[in-house]
Coordinates of C-alpha atoms in Angstrom, one line a residue:
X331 CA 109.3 120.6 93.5
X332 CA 109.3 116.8 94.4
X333 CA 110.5 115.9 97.6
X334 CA 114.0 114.3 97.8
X335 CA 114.6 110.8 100.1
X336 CA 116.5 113.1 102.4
X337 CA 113.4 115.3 103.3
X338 CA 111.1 112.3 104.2
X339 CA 109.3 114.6 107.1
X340 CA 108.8 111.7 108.7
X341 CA 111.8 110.3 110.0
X342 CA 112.1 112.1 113.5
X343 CA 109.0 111.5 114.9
X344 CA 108.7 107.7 113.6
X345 CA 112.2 107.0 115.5
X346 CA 110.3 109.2 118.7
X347 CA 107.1 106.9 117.9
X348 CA 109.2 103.7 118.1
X349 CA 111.3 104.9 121.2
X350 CA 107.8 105.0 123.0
X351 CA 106.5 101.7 121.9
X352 CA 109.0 99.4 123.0
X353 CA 107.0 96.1 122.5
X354 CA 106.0 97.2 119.1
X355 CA 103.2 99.0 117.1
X356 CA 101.7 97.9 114.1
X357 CA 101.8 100.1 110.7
X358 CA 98.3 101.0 111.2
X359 CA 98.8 102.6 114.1
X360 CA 101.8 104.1 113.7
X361 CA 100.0 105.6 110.8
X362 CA 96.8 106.9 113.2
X363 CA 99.5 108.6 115.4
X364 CA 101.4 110.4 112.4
X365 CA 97.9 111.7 111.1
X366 CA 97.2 112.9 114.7
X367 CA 100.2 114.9 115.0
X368 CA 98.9 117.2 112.7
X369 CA 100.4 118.2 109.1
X370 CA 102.5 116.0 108.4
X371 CA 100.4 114.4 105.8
X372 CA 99.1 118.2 104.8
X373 CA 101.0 118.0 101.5
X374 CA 100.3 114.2 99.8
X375 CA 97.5 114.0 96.8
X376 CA 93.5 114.7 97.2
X377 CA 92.8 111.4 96.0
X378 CA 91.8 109.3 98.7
X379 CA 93.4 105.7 97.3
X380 CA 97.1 107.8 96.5
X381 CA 97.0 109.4 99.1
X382 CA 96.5 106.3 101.2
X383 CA 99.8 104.6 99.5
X384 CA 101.8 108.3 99.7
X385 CA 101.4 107.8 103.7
X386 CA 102.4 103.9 103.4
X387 CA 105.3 104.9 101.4
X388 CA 106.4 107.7 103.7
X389 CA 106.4 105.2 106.6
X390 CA 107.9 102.2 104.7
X391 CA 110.6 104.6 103.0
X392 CA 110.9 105.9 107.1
X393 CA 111.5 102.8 108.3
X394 CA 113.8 101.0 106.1
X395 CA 115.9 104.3 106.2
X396 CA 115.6 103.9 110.0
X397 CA 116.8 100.1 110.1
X398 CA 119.9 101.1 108.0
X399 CA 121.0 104.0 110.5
X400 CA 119.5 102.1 114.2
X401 CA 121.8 99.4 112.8
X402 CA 125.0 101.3 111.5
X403 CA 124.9 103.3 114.9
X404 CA 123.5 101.6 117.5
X405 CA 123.2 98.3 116.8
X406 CA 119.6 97.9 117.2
X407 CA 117.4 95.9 115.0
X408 CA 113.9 97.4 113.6
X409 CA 111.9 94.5 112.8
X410 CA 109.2 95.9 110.1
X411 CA 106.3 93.9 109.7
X412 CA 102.7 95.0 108.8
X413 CA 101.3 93.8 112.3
X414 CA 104.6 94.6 114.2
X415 CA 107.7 97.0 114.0
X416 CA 109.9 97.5 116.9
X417 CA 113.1 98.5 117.3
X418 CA 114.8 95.6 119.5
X419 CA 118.3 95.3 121.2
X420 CA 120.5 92.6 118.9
X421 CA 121.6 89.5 120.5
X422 CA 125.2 89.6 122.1
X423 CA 126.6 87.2 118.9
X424 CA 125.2 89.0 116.3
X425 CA 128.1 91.5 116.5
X426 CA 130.6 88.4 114.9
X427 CA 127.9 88.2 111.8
X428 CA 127.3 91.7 110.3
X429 CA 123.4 91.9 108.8
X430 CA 124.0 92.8 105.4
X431 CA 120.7 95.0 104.8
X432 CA 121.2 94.5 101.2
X433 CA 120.7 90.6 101.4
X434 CA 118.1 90.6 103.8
X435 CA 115.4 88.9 103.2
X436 CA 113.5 91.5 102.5
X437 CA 115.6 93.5 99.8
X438 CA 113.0 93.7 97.5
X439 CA 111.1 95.4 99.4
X440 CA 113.6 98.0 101.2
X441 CA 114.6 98.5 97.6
X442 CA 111.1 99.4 96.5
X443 CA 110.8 101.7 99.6
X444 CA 114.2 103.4 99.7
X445 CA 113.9 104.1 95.8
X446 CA 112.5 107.5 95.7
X447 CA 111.6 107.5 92.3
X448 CA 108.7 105.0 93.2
X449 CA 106.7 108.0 95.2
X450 CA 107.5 110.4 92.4
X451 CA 106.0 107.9 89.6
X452 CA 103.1 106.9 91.6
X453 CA 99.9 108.0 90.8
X454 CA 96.2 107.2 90.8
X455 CA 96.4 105.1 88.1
X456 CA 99.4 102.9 89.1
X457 CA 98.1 102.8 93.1
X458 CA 94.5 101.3 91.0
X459 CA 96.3 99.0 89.1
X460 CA 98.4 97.7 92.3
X461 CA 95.1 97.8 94.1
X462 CA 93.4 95.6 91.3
X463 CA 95.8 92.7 91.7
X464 CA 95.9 92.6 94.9
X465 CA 92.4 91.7 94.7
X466 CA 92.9 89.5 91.8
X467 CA 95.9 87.5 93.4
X468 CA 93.6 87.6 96.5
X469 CA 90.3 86.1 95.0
X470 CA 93.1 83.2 93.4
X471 CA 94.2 82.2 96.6
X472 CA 90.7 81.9 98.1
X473 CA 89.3 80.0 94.8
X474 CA 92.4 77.6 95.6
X475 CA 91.3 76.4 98.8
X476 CA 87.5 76.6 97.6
X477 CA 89.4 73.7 94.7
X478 CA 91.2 72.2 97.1
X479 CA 88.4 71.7 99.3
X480 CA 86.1 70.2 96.1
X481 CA 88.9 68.0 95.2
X482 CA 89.3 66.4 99.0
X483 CA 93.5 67.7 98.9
X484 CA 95.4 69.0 101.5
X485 CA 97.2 72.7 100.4
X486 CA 100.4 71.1 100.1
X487 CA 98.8 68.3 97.3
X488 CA 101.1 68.8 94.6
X489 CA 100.1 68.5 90.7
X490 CA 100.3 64.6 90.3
X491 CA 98.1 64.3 93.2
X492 CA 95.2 66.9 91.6
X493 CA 95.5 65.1 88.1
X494 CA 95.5 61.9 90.2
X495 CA 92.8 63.0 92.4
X496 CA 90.4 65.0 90.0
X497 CA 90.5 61.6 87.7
X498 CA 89.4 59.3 90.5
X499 CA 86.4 62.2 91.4
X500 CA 85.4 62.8 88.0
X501 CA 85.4 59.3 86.9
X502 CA 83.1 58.5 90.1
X503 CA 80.7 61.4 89.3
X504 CA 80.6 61.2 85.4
X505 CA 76.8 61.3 84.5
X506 CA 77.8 58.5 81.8
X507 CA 78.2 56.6 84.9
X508 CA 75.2 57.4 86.9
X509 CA 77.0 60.3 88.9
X510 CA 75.6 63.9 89.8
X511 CA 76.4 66.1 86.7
X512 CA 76.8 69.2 89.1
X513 CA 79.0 67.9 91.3
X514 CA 81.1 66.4 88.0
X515 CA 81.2 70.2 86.6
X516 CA 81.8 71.3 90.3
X517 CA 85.0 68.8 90.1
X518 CA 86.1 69.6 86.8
X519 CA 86.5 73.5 87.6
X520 CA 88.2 73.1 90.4
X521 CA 90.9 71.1 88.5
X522 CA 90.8 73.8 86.2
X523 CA 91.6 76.1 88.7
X524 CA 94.5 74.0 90.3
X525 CA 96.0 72.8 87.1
X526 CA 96.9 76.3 86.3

């Protein structure tokens, strides 16, 4: 039977895993010490890739739970970051402004992550299909700054300055006017790149 959001196993020894590492621990690691303990990760999928985003979810799904209750009870803050989480004491004025979890800034994701039905649904397929555009949103930032880069502009150039820019490039490399055709297509496909 699928599990329920009230029997994440995990919950105890994340909050004893936090407890210990009062300057913080990152998720990979937090992750190496749950898989050390033994078998609590006995039960999740044989596929490697699922299986991978089973034990993510566990531990996001654990610590948003966690943030709620450290909160509500003792009035400690879990900051939850890839590279850092850690449980950290809330500043003497934050007791006048309540955190409303809901509005957070990272809603979106807490409500991805406390939404049990997202474990349930996921399988190979949907973890592939994630995977895949990660990789595809990944390659589009890198071929941005490879454009960027071709067209002389600063990250922050906005989309007059590339039309404005890739016209002054182009027009100085246009093989019509005795410029490099490669470095005219090289110009013209990084504005096509940018412009979208």
């Amino acid at each position: 039977r699928p599990m329920s959001e009230f029997e994440n196993p995990l919950l105890p020894l994340v909050l004893q895993l936090l407890r210990t590492a009062p300057a913080g621990i990152s998720e990979f690691e937090l992750m190496k010490q749950i898989e050390a303990d033994g078998a609590h990760f006995a039960a999740l999928a044989d596929e490697a890739q699922l299986a991978l985003f089973q034990k993510h979810f566990l531990i996001m799904n654990a610590l948003y739970r966690l943030q709620d209750s450290l909160w509500r009870e003792e009035q400690l803050w879990l900051t939850i970051s890839p590279l850092r989480i850690a449980i950290e004491i809330a500043a003497p004025d934050n007791h006048a402004v309540e955190r409303d979890l809901a509005a957070h800034s990272d809603a979106a994701l807490r409500d991805y992550y406390l939404d049990w039905q997202q474990f349930i649904d996921t399988d190979g397929a949907v973890v592939a299909e994630l995977l895949s555009g990660f990789w595809l949103r990944f390659n589009a930032i890198d071929r941005r700054d490879e454009a960027l880069a071709v067209l002389q502009l600063a990250a922050d150039a906005g989309a007059e300055q590339i039309k404005q820019q890739y016209r002054r490039l182009a027009r100085a490399a246009h093989p019509d006017r005795g410029g490099d055709a490669a470095q005219f297509l090289a110009i013209r496909a990084a504005y096509e790149i940018l412009k979208n």
